């Protein structure tokens, strides 16, 4: 559902993963969500790096999430995560 590809899923017959679609933990509004990022300064993002609202080393903020992977997108000409 994070990828918004629900239109590709059959509503009439079962498929691999169909039993998981409505599990409470996977549809909870406050769960972690898969999102995409594009580096604004054209540098690679570090996998495992935390995403914070504002960088303040003296007063660290809560992590909004973390980067799982990063690669260069030739189509966009930028690094994506």
mmCIF file of C-alpha atoms in Angstrom:
data_model
loop_
_atom_site.group_PDB
_atom_site.id
_atom_site.type_symbol
_atom_site.label_atom_id
_atom_site.label_comp_id
_atom_site.label_asym_id
_atom_site.label_seq_id
_atom_site.Cartn_x
_atom_site.Cartn_y
_atom_site.Cartn_z
ATOM 1 C CA UNK A 1 0.000 0.000 0.000
ATOM 2 C CA UNK A 2 2.961 2.296 0.545
ATOM 3 C CA UNK A 3 3.617 2.179 -3.189
ATOM 4 C CA UNK A 4 -0.029 2.954 -4.075
ATOM 5 C CA UNK A 5 -0.262 -0.051 -6.407
ATOM 6 C CA UNK A 6 -3.478 -1.462 -4.907
ATOM 7 C CA UNK A 7 -5.117 -1.263 -8.329
ATOM 8 C CA UNK A 8 -2.876 -4.147 -9.444
ATOM 9 C CA UNK A 9 -4.184 -6.532 -6.765
ATOM 10 C CA UNK A 10 -6.991 -8.971 -7.494
ATOM 11 C CA UNK A 11 -10.106 -8.552 -5.385
ATOM 12 C CA UNK A 12 -11.590 -11.816 -6.708
ATOM 13 C CA UNK A 13 -8.883 -14.438 -6.173
ATOM 14 C CA UNK A 14 -6.147 -15.010 -3.586
ATOM 15 C CA UNK A 15 -2.500 -14.242 -4.305
ATOM 16 C CA UNK A 16 0.797 -14.454 -2.442
ATOM 17 C CA UNK A 17 0.576 -11.865 0.310
ATOM 18 C CA UNK A 18 -3.216 -11.418 0.171
ATOM 19 C CA UNK A 19 -3.584 -12.715 3.741
ATOM 20 C CA UNK A 20 -1.251 -9.948 4.937
ATOM 21 C CA UNK A 21 -3.115 -7.071 3.274
ATOM 22 C CA UNK A 22 -5.507 -6.377 6.139
ATOM 23 C CA UNK A 23 -3.302 -7.166 9.121
ATOM 24 C CA UNK A 24 -3.748 -4.529 11.799
ATOM 25 C CA UNK A 25 -0.050 -3.657 12.090
ATOM 26 C CA UNK A 26 0.274 -3.086 8.348
ATOM 27 C CA UNK A 27 -2.628 -0.643 8.049
ATOM 28 C CA UNK A 28 -2.274 1.261 11.340
ATOM 29 C CA UNK A 29 -2.128 5.026 10.689
ATOM 30 C CA UNK A 30 0.844 5.519 13.051
ATOM 31 C CA UNK A 31 3.051 2.743 11.603
ATOM 32 C CA UNK A 32 6.370 3.252 9.855
ATOM 33 C CA UNK A 33 5.869 4.001 6.179
ATOM 34 C CA UNK A 34 8.009 3.486 3.109
ATOM 35 C CA UNK A 35 8.755 6.802 1.371
ATOM 36 C CA UNK A 36 11.166 8.004 -1.298
ATOM 37 C CA UNK A 37 13.798 10.724 -0.958
ATOM 38 C CA UNK A 38 15.812 12.724 -3.473
ATOM 39 C CA UNK A 39 19.079 14.350 -2.398
ATOM 40 C CA UNK A 40 18.855 18.123 -2.952
ATOM 41 C CA UNK A 41 22.616 18.681 -3.024
ATOM 42 C CA UNK A 42 23.326 15.815 -5.462
ATOM 43 C CA UNK A 43 25.324 13.829 -2.868
ATOM 44 C CA UNK A 44 24.685 10.210 -1.918
ATOM 45 C CA UNK A 45 22.630 9.708 1.240
ATOM 46 C CA UNK A 46 24.093 7.317 3.815
ATOM 47 C CA UNK A 47 22.202 4.072 4.338
ATOM 48 C CA UNK A 48 21.272 3.747 8.010
ATOM 49 C CA UNK A 49 21.329 7.517 8.475
ATOM 50 C CA UNK A 50 18.520 8.995 10.556
ATOM 51 C CA UNK A 51 16.125 11.583 9.199
ATOM 52 C CA UNK A 52 15.480 14.487 11.548
ATOM 53 C CA UNK A 53 13.353 17.579 11.150
ATOM 54 C CA UNK A 54 16.194 19.985 11.907
ATOM 55 C CA UNK A 55 19.942 19.406 12.304
ATOM 56 C CA UNK A 56 21.110 20.580 15.714
ATOM 57 C CA UNK A 57 24.047 18.572 17.060
ATOM 58 C CA UNK A 58 23.921 20.260 20.474
ATOM 59 C CA UNK A 59 20.237 19.414 20.919
ATOM 60 C CA UNK A 60 19.378 16.235 18.953
ATOM 61 C CA UNK A 61 15.805 15.820 17.768
ATOM 62 C CA UNK A 62 13.753 12.656 17.593
ATOM 63 C CA UNK A 63 14.340 10.538 14.520
ATOM 64 C CA UNK A 64 11.538 10.686 11.946
ATOM 65 C CA UNK A 65 12.896 7.550 10.296
ATOM 66 C CA UNK A 66 16.005 6.132 8.697
ATOM 67 C CA UNK A 67 17.448 5.503 5.251
ATOM 68 C CA UNK A 68 17.477 1.839 4.291
ATOM 69 C CA UNK A 69 19.233 2.128 0.918
ATOM 70 C CA UNK A 70 20.561 4.724 -1.498
ATOM 71 C CA UNK A 71 21.512 4.568 -5.170
ATOM 72 C CA UNK A 72 22.052 6.818 -8.169
ATOM 73 C CA UNK A 73 19.111 7.195 -10.559
ATOM 74 C CA UNK A 74 20.295 7.739 -14.144
ATOM 75 C CA UNK A 75 16.731 8.673 -15.127
ATOM 76 C CA UNK A 76 16.602 11.502 -12.561
ATOM 77 C CA UNK A 77 20.313 12.286 -12.613
ATOM 78 C CA UNK A 78 20.276 12.356 -8.797
ATOM 79 C CA UNK A 79 20.755 10.093 -5.803
ATOM 80 C CA UNK A 80 17.574 8.570 -4.425
ATOM 81 C CA UNK A 81 16.804 6.695 -1.228
#
